[in-house]
Coordinates of C-alpha atoms in Angstrom, one line a residue:
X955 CA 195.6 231.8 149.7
X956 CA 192.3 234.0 150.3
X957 CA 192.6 234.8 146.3
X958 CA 191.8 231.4 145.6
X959 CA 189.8 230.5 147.8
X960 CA 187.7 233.9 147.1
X961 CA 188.3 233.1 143.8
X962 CA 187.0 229.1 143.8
X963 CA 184.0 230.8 145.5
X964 CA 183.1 232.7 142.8
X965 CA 183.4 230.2 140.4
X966 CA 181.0 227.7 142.6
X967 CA 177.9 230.8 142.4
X968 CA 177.6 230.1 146.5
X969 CA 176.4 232.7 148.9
X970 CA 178.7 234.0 151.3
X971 CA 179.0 236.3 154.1
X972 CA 181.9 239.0 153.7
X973 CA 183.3 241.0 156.9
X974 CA 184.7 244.3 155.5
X975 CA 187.5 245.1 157.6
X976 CA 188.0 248.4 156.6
X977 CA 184.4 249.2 157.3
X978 CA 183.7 246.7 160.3
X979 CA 180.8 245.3 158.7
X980 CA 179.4 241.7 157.6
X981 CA 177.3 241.9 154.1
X982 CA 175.2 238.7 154.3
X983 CA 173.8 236.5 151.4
X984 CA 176.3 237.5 148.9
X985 CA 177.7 236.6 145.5
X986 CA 181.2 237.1 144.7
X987 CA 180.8 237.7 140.9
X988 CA 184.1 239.0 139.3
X989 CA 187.6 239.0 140.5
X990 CA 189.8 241.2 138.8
X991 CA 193.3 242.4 140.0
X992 CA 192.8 243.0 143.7
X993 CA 189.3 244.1 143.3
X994 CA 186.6 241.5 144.6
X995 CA 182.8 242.3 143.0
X996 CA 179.8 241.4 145.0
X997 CA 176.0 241.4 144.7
X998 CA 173.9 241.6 147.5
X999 CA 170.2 242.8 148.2
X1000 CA 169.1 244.8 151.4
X1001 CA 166.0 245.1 152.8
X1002 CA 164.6 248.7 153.8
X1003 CA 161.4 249.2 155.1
X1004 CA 159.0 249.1 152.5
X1005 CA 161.7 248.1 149.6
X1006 CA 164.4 245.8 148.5
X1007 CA 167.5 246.8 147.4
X1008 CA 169.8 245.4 145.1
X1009 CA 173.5 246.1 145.7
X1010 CA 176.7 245.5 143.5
X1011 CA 180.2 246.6 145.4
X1012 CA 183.5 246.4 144.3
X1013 CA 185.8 246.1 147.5
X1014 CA 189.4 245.2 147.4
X1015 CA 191.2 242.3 148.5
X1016 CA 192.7 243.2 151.0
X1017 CA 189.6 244.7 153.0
X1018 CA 187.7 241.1 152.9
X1019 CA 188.4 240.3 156.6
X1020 CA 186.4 237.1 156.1
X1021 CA 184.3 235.0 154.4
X1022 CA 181.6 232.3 155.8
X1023 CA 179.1 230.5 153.4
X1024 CA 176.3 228.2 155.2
X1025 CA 176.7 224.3 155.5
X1026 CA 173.2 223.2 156.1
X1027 CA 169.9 224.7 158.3
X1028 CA 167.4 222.2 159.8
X1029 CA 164.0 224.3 161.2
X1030 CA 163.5 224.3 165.1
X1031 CA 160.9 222.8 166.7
X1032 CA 160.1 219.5 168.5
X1033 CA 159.0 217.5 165.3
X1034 CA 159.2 214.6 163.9
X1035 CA 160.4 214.1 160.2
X1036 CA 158.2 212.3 157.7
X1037 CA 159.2 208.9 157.0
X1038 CA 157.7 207.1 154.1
X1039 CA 156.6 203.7 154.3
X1040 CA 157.7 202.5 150.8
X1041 CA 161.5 204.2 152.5
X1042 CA 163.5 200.7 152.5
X1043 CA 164.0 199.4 156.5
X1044 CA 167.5 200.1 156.7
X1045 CA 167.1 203.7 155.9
X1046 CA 164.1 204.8 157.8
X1047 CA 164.1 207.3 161.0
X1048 CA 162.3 205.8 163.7
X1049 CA 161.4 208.1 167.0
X1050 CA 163.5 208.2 170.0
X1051 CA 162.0 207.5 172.8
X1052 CA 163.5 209.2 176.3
X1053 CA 166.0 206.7 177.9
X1054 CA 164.2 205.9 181.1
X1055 CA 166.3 206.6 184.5
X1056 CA 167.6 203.5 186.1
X1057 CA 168.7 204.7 189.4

């Protein structure tokens, strides 16, 4: 089952994280790129100090202890998002406004 799935994930170019088992480490915002046998490639970059590096692994299958891409990130912060006025009525975001205590 991890096969395909590591295999459907290649195929869709998403980033992923990958928990090595074997090494007890995550690599973060990686490409699984070839799939070959039992041995999984990925590209990843690192940065050190004053450089970036640029990584390509080969790990096998059966050290992948997991796998977790990103769904969605929304930025922090009290803000409110722009809302266009030409935006039909139905689909704009109006502000919330605290609901006021009624005891």
């Amino acid at each position: 089952m991890l096969h395909r799935k590591i295999y459907q994930l290649c195929c869709d170019g998403r980033e992923v994280c990958i928990f090595l088992r074997d090494q007890q480490r995550w690599i973060e915002r990686a490409h699984i790129v070839d799939i070959e046998g039992d041995l999984v490639t990925i590209r990843y970059e690192t940065d050190e100090e004053d450089e970036i590096c640029s990584w390509e692994e080969m790990v096998r299958l059966e050290s992948i202890g997991a796998v977790t891409q990103k769904l969605a990130s929304v930025t922090r912060g009290n803000f409110e998002p722009l809302v266009s006025d030409d935006c039909p009525e139905a689909e704009q975001i109006h502000p919330r406004f605290p609901e006021s205590n009624q005891d």
